Short mmCIF file of C-alpha atoms and ligand atoms in Angstrom, two decimals:
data_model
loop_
_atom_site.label_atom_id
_atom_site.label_comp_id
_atom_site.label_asym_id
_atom_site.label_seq_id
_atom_site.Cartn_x
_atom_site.Cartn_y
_atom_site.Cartn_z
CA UNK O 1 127.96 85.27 79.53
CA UNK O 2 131.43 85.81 81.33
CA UNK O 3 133.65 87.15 78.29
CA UNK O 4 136.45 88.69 79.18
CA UNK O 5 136.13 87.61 82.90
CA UNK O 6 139.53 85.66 83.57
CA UNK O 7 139.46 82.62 85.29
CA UNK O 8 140.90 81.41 88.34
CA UNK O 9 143.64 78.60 88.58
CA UNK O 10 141.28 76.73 91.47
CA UNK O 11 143.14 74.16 91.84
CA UNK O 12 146.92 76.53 92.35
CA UNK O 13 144.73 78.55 95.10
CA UNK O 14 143.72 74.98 96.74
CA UNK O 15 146.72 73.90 96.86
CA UNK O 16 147.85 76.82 98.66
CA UNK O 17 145.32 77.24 101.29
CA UNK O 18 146.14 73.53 101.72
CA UNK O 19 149.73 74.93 102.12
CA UNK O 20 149.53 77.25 104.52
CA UNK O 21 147.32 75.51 106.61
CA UNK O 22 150.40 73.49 107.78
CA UNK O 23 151.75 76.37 109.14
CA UNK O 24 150.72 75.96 112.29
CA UNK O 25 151.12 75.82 116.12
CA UNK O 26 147.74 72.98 116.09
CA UNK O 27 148.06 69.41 114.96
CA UNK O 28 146.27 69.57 111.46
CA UNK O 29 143.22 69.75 110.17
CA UNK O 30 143.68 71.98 113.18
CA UNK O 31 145.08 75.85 112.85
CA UNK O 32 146.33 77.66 115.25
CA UNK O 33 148.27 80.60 114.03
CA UNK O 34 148.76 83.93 116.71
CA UNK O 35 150.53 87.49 116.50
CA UNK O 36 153.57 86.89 115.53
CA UNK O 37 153.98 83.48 116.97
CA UNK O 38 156.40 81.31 115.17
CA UNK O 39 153.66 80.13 113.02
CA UNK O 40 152.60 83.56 112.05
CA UNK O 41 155.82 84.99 111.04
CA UNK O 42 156.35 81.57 108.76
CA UNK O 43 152.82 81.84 107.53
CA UNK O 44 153.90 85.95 106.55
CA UNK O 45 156.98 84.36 104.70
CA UNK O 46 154.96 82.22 102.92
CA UNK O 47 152.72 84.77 101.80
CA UNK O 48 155.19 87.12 100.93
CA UNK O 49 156.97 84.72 98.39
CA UNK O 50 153.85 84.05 96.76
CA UNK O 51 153.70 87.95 96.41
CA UNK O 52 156.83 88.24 95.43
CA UNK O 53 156.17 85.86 92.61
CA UNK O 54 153.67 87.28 91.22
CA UNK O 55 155.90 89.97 91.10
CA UNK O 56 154.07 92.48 93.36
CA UNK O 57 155.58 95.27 95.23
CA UNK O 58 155.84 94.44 99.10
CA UNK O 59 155.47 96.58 101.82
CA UNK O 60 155.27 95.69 105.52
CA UNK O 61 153.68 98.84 108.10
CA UNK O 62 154.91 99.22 111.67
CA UNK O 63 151.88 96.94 113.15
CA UNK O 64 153.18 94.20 110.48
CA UNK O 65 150.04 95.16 108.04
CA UNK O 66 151.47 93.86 104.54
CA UNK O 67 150.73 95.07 101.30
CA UNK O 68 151.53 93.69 98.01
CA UNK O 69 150.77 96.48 95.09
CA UNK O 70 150.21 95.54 91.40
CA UNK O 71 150.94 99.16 90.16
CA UNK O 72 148.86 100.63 87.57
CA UNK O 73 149.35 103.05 85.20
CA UNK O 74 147.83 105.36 87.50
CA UNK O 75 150.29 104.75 90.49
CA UNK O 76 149.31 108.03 92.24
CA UNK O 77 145.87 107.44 91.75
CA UNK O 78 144.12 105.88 95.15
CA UNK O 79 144.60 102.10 94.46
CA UNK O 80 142.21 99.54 94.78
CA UNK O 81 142.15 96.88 97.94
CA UNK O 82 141.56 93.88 98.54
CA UNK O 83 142.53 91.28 101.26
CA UNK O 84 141.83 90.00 105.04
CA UNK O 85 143.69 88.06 107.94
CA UNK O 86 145.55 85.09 107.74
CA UNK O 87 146.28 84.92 111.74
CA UNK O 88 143.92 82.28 113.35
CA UNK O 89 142.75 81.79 116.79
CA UNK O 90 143.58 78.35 118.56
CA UNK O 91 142.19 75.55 117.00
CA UNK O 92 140.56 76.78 114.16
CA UNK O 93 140.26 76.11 110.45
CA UNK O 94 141.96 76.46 107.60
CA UNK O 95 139.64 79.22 105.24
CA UNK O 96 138.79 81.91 107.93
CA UNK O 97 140.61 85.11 106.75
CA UNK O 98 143.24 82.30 104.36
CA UNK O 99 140.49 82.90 101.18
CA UNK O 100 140.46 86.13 101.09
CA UNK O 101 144.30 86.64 101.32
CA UNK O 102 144.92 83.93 98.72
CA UNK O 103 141.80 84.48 96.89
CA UNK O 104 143.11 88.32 96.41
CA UNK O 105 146.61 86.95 94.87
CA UNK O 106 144.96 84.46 92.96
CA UNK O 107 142.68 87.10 91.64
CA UNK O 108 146.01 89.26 90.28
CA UNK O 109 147.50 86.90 88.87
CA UNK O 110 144.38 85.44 86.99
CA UNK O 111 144.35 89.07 85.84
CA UNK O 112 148.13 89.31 84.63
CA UNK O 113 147.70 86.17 82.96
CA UNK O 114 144.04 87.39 80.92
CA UNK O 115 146.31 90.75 80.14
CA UNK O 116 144.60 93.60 81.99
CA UNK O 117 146.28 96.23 82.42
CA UNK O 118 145.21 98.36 85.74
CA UNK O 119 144.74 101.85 86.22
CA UNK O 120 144.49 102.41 89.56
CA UNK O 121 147.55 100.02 91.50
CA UNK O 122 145.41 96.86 92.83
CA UNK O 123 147.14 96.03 96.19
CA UNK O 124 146.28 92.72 98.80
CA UNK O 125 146.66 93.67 102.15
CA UNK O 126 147.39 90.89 104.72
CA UNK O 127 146.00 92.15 107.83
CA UNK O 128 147.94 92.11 111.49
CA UNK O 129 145.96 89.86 114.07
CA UNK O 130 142.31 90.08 112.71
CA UNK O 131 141.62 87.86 115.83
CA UNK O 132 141.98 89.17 119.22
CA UNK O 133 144.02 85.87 120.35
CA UNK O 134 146.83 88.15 121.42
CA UNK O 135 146.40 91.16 122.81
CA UNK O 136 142.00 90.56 123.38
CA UNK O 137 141.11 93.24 120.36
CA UNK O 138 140.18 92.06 116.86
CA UNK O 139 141.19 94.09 113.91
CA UNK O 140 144.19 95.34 115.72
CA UNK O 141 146.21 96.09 112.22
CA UNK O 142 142.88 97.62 110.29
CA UNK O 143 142.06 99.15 113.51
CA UNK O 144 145.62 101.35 113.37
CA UNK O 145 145.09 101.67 109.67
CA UNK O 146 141.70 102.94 109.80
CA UNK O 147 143.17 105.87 113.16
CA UNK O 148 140.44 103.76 115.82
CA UNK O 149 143.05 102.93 117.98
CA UNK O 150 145.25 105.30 120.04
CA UNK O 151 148.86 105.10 119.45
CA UNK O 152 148.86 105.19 123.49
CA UNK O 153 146.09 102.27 123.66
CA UNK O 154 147.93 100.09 121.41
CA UNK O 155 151.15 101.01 123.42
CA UNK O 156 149.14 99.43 126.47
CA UNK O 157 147.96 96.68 124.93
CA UNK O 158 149.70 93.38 126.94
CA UNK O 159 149.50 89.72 126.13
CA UNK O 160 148.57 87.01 128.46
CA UNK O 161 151.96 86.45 129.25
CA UNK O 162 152.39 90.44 129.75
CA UNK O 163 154.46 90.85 126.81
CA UNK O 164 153.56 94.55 124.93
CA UNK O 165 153.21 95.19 120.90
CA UNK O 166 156.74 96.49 121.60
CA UNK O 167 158.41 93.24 122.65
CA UNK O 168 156.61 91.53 119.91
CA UNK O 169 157.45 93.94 117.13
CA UNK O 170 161.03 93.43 118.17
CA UNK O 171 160.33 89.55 117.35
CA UNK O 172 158.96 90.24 113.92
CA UNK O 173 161.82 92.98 113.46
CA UNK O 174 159.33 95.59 112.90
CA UNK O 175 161.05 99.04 113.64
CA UNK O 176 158.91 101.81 111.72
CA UNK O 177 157.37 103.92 114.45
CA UNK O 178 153.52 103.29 115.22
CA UNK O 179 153.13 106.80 113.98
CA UNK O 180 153.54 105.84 110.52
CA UNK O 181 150.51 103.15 110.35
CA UNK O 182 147.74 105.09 110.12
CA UNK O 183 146.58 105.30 106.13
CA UNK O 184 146.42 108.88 104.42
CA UNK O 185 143.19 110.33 103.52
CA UNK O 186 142.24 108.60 100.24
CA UNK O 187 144.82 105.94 100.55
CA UNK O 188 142.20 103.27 98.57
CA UNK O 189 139.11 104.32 96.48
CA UNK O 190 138.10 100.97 97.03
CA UNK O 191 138.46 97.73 99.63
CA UNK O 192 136.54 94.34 98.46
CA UNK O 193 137.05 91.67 100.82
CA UNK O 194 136.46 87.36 99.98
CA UNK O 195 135.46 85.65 102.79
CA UNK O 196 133.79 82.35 103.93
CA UNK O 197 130.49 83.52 105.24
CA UNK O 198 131.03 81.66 108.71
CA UNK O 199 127.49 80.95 108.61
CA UNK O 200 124.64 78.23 107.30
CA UNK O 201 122.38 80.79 105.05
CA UNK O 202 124.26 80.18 101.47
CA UNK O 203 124.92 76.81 101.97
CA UNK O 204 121.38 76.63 102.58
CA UNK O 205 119.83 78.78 100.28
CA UNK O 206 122.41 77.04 97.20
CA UNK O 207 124.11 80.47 96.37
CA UNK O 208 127.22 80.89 95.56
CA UNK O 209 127.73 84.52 96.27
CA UNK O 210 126.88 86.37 99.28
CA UNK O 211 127.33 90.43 98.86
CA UNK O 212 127.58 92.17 102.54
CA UNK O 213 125.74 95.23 103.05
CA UNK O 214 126.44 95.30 107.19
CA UNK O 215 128.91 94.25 109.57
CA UNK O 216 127.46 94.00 113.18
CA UNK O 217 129.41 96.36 115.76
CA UNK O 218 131.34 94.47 117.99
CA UNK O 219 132.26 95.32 121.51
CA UNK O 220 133.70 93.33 124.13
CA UNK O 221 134.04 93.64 127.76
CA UNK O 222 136.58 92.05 130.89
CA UNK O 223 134.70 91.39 134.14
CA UNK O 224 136.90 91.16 136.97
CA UNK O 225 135.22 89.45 139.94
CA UNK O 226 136.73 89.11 143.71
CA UNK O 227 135.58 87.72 146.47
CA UNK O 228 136.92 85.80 149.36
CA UNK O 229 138.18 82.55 149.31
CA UNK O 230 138.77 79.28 151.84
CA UNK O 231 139.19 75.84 152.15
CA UNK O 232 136.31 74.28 150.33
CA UNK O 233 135.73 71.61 153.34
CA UNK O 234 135.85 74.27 156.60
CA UNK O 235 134.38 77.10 154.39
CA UNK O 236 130.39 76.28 155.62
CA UNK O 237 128.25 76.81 152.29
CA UNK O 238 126.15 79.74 154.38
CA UNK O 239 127.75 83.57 153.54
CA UNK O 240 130.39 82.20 150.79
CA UNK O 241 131.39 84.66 148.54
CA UNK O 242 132.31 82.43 145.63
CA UNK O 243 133.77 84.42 143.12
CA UNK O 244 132.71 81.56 140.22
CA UNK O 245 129.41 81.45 141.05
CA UNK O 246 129.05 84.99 140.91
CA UNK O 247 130.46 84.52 137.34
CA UNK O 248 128.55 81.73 135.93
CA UNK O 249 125.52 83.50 137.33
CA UNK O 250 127.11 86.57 135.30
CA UNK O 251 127.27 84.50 132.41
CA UNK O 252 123.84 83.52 132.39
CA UNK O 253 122.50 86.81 132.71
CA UNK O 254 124.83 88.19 129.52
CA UNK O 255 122.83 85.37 127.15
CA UNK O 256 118.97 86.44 129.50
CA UNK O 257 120.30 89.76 128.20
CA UNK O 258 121.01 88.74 124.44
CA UNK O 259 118.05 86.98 124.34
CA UNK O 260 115.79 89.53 125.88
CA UNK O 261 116.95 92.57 123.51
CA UNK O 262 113.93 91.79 120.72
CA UNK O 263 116.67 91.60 118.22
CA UNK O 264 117.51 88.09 116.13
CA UNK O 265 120.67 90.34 116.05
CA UNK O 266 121.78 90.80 119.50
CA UNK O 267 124.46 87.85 120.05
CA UNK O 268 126.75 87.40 123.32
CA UNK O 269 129.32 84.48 124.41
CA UNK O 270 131.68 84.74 127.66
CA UNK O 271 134.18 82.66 125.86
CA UNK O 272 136.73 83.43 128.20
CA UNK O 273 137.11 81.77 131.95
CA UNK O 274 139.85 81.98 134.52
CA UNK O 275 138.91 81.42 137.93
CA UNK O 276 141.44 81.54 140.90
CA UNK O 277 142.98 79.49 142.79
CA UNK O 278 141.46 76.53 140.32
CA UNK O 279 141.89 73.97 142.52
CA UNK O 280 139.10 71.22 142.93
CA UNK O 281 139.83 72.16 147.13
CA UNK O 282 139.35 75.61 147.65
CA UNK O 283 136.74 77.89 147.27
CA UNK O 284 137.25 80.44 143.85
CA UNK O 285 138.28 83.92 145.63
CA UNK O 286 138.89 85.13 141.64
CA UNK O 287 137.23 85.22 138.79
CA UNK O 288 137.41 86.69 135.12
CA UNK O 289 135.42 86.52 132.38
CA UNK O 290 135.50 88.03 128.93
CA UNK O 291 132.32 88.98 127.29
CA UNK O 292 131.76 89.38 123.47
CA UNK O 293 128.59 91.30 122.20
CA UNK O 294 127.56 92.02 118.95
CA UNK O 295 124.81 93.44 116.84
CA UNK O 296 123.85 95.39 113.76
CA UNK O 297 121.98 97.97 116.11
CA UNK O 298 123.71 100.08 118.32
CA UNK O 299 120.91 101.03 120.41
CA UNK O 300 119.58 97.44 121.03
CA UNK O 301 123.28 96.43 121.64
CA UNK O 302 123.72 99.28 124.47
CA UNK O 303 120.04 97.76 125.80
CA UNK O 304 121.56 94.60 126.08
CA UNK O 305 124.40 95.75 127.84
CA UNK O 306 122.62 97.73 130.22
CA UNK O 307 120.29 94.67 131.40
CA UNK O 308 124.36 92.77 131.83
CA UNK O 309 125.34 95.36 134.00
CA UNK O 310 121.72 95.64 135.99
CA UNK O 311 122.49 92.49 136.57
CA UNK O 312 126.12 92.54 137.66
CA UNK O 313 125.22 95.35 140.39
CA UNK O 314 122.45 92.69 141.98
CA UNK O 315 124.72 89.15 141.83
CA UNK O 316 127.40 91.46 143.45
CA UNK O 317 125.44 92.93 146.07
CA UNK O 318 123.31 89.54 146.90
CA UNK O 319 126.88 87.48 146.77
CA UNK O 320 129.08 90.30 148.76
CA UNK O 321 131.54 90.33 146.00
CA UNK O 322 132.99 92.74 143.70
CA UNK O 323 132.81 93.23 139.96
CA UNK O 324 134.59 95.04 137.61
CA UNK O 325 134.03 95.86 134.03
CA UNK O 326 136.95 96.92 131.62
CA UNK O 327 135.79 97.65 128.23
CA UNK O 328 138.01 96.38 125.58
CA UNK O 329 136.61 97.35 122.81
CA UNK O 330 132.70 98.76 121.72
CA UNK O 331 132.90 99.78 117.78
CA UNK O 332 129.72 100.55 115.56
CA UNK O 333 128.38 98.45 112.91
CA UNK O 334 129.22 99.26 109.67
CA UNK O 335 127.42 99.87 106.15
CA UNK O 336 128.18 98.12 103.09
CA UNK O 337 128.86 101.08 99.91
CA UNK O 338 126.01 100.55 97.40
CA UNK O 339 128.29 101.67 94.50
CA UNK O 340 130.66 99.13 95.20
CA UNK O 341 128.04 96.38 95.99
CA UNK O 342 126.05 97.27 92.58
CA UNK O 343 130.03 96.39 91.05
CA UNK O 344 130.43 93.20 92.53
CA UNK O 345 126.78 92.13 91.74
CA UNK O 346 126.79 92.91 88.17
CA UNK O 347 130.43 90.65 88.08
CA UNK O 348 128.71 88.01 89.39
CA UNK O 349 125.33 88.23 87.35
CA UNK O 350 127.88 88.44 84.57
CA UNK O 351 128.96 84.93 85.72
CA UNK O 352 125.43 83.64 86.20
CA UNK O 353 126.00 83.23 89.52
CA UNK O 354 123.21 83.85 92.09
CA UNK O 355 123.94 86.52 94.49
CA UNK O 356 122.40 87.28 98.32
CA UNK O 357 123.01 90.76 99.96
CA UNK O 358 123.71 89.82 103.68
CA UNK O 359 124.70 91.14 106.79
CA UNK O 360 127.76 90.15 108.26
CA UNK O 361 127.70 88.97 112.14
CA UNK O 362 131.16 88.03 112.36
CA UNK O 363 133.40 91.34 112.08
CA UNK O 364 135.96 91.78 109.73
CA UNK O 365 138.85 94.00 108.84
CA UNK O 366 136.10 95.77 106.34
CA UNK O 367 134.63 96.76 109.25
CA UNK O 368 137.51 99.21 109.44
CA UNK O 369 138.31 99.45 106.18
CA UNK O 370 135.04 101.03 105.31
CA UNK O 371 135.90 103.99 107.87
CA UNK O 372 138.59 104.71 105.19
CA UNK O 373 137.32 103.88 101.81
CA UNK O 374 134.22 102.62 100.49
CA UNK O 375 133.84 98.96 100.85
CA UNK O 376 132.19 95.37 100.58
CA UNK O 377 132.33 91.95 101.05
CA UNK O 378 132.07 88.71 98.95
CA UNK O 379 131.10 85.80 101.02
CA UNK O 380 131.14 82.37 99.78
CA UNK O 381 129.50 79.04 101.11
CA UNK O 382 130.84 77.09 104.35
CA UNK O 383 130.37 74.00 104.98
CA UNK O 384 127.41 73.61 107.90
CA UNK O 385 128.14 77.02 108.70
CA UNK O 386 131.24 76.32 110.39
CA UNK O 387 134.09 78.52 111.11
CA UNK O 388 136.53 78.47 114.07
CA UNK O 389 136.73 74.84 114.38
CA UNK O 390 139.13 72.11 112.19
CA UNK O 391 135.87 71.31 110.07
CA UNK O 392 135.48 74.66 108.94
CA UNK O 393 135.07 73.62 104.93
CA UNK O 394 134.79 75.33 101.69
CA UNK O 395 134.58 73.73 98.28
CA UNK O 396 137.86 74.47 95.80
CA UNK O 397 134.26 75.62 93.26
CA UNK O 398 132.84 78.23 95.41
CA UNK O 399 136.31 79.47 96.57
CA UNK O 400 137.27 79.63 92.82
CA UNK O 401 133.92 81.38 92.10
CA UNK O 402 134.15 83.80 94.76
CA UNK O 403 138.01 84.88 93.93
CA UNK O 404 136.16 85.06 90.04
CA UNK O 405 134.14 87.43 91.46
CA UNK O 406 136.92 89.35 92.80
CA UNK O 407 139.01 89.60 89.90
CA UNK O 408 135.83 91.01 88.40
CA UNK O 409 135.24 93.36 90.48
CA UNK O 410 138.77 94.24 91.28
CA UNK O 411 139.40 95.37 87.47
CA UNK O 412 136.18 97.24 87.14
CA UNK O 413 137.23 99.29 90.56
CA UNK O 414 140.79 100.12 88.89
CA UNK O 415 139.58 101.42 85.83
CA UNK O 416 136.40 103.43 87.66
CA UNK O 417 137.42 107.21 86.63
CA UNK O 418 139.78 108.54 88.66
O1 LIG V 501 135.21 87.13 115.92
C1 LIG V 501 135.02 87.43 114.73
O2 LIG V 501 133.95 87.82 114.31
C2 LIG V 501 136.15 87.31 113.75
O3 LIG V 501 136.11 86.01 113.22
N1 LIG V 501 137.40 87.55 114.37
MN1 LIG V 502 137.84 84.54 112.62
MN1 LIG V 503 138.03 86.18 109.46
#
């Protein structure tokens, strides 16, 4: 029985996500869509209007976090949340962070349109660079909201092309001073977040509804390996000091390492290469990598890390070159808040749809949020389990159910007691 649970315009948010996925720096399907590249600020615009529409209030934080308040009749009252990222790493998809920041609008409106009237203000928040295309740390925006990153740290943060958050603040005409991101205590009583799950189990298991109760604590490393170079014909194979071979052994002691922890929940990638000079002709005297590992358990995480860096010590000793780690960023898992999960299950029973309680391996702003405010995911269905990639696929019916879901739960958080 779903009385009194609006519905959701599915084919309006569709159409949108189908929108917005054409702003981009990729040839479509493709996205590609980077702090405040062109793409970006156009996508914001976008965004913004469709706020402005539905005749929120907008405000954009020093970082470039956005936030789009339906006031309530409680405006003093901590508001409710919602939201995500709609920045996307090269060559992605088009749902990835898009379905939650759509999904949330959607969500209001369907609300304004059934007639409820909030209590607390309901506000979408469009998160700065979920993905850490830019400066190499995820969450940078919910990171600053949340106080997990230095005002100095972010200050030192540098693109590949050595640009700073300065210079590309100036581009998006962001003045404020960084001072001013960090939330208030109590800012939100609440933060519910729609995502595509990124991964096979719903799809698999037929239901609709995935509720998170843990987001894995990512951390992520750059390994910075030197040793000599020389011409790769003259340079006799005996005594080389090949930085990329030290490196891909590197790399396949970070996955021995994953593998080896005990965990199903230990995950690591070195996604990132550069190796210097890159030419087929001489031997590599540089290397960097960038590591990425993740799990729900600190302890087994910091296990597999230590076996990585057992390792580095011996391929740098046995290849005479050296290696060294920068940590960019090692941040604990986080909990789902049972109150708020209990909410959005009991929405979703209410719309007989089936509901799994999962854990969440990709992070998420909610990982930050919930330092600030309790907090929980909806996940919906992806196609295959893919995410990052042009297929990534949701169906228009599980996106509409999921943003159901949130308008659900979204009312019942602004009318909880305040
Ligand atoms: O990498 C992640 O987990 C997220 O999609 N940025
Ligand atoms: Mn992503
Ligand atoms: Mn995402």
């Amino acid at each position: 029985m779903s009385a009194g649970l609006p519905e959701i315009d599915g084919a309006l948010l569709q159409k949108r996500i189908d929108e917005l996925s054409l702003i981009t720096e990729a040839e479509p399907p493709a996205v590609t869509r980077v702090l405040f590249s062109d793409a970006d600020l156009r996508g914001r615009d976008y965004v913004a209007g469709l706020c402005q529409r539905a005749g929120l209030s907008l405000r954009v934080d020093a970082v470039g976090n956005m936030f789009a308040r339906w006031v309530g009749s409680a405006p003093e009252a901590p508001a409710v949340a919602t939201g995500s990222h709609i920045d996307a790493i090269p060559n992605a998809g088009k749902f990835d962070g898009v379905v939650g920041v759509l999904g949330g609008i959607s969500a209001i409106e369907a609300l304004q349109k059934a007639g409820f009237k909030p209590r607390r203000s309901i506000e979408v928040v469009v998160f700065t660079a979920e993905e850490p295309t830019r400066f190499g740390i995820g969450c940078l925006g919910s990171r600053m909201l949340a106080g997990a990153l230095s005002l100095d740290e972010a200050r030192a943060l540098r693109d590949p092309e050595g640009q700073s958050l300065e210079d590309l603040r100036r581009r998006a005409d962001l003045t404020e001073p960084l001072e001013t991101v960090a939330l208030p205590e109590n800012f939100y009583s609440a933060f519910v977040e729609l995502h595509i799950e990124q991964g096979p189990l719903l799809e698999k298991e037929n239901i609709p509804i995935g509720i998170v109760q843990a987001i894995a604590g990512p951390s992520a490393y750059r390994v910075k390996i030197a040793g000599e170079g020389g011409h790769a014909g003259a340079l006799l194979m005996p005594g080389r000091q090949d930085a990329s071979l030290a490196a891909a052994e590197l790399a396949l002691a970070v996955e021995k390492a994953a593998l080896a922890s005990g965990s199903p929940d230990t995950v690591a990638t070195t996604g990132k290469w550069e190796i210097f000079p890159n030419a087929i002709n001489s031997v590599p005297c540089d290397a960097m990598l960038e590591i990425d590992l993740r799990d729900t358990c600190l302890e087994t995480r910091e296990r597999a890390l230590m076996l990585m860096r057992e390792a580095s010590v011996e391929i740098a000793a046995r290849r005479g070159v050296e290696i060294k780690w920068e940590e960019i960023n090692c941040d604990p898992p986080a909990d789902g808040d049972p109150r708020t999960i209990t909410i959005t299950e009991n929405v979703a029973l209410q719309l007989d749809l089936a509901t799994k309680r999962m854990v969440s391996r990709a992070y998420h702003d909610s990982l930050f949020m919930a330092r600030v405010c309790p907090t929980t995911m909806i996940f919906i269905p992806c196609r295959n389990g893919y995410s990052h990639r042009p297929e990534e696929h949701s169906d228009p019916a599980h996106i509409a159910a999921g943003a159901r879901v949130l308008a659900g739960t979204l009312a019942r958080l602004s009318h909880e007691p305040l």
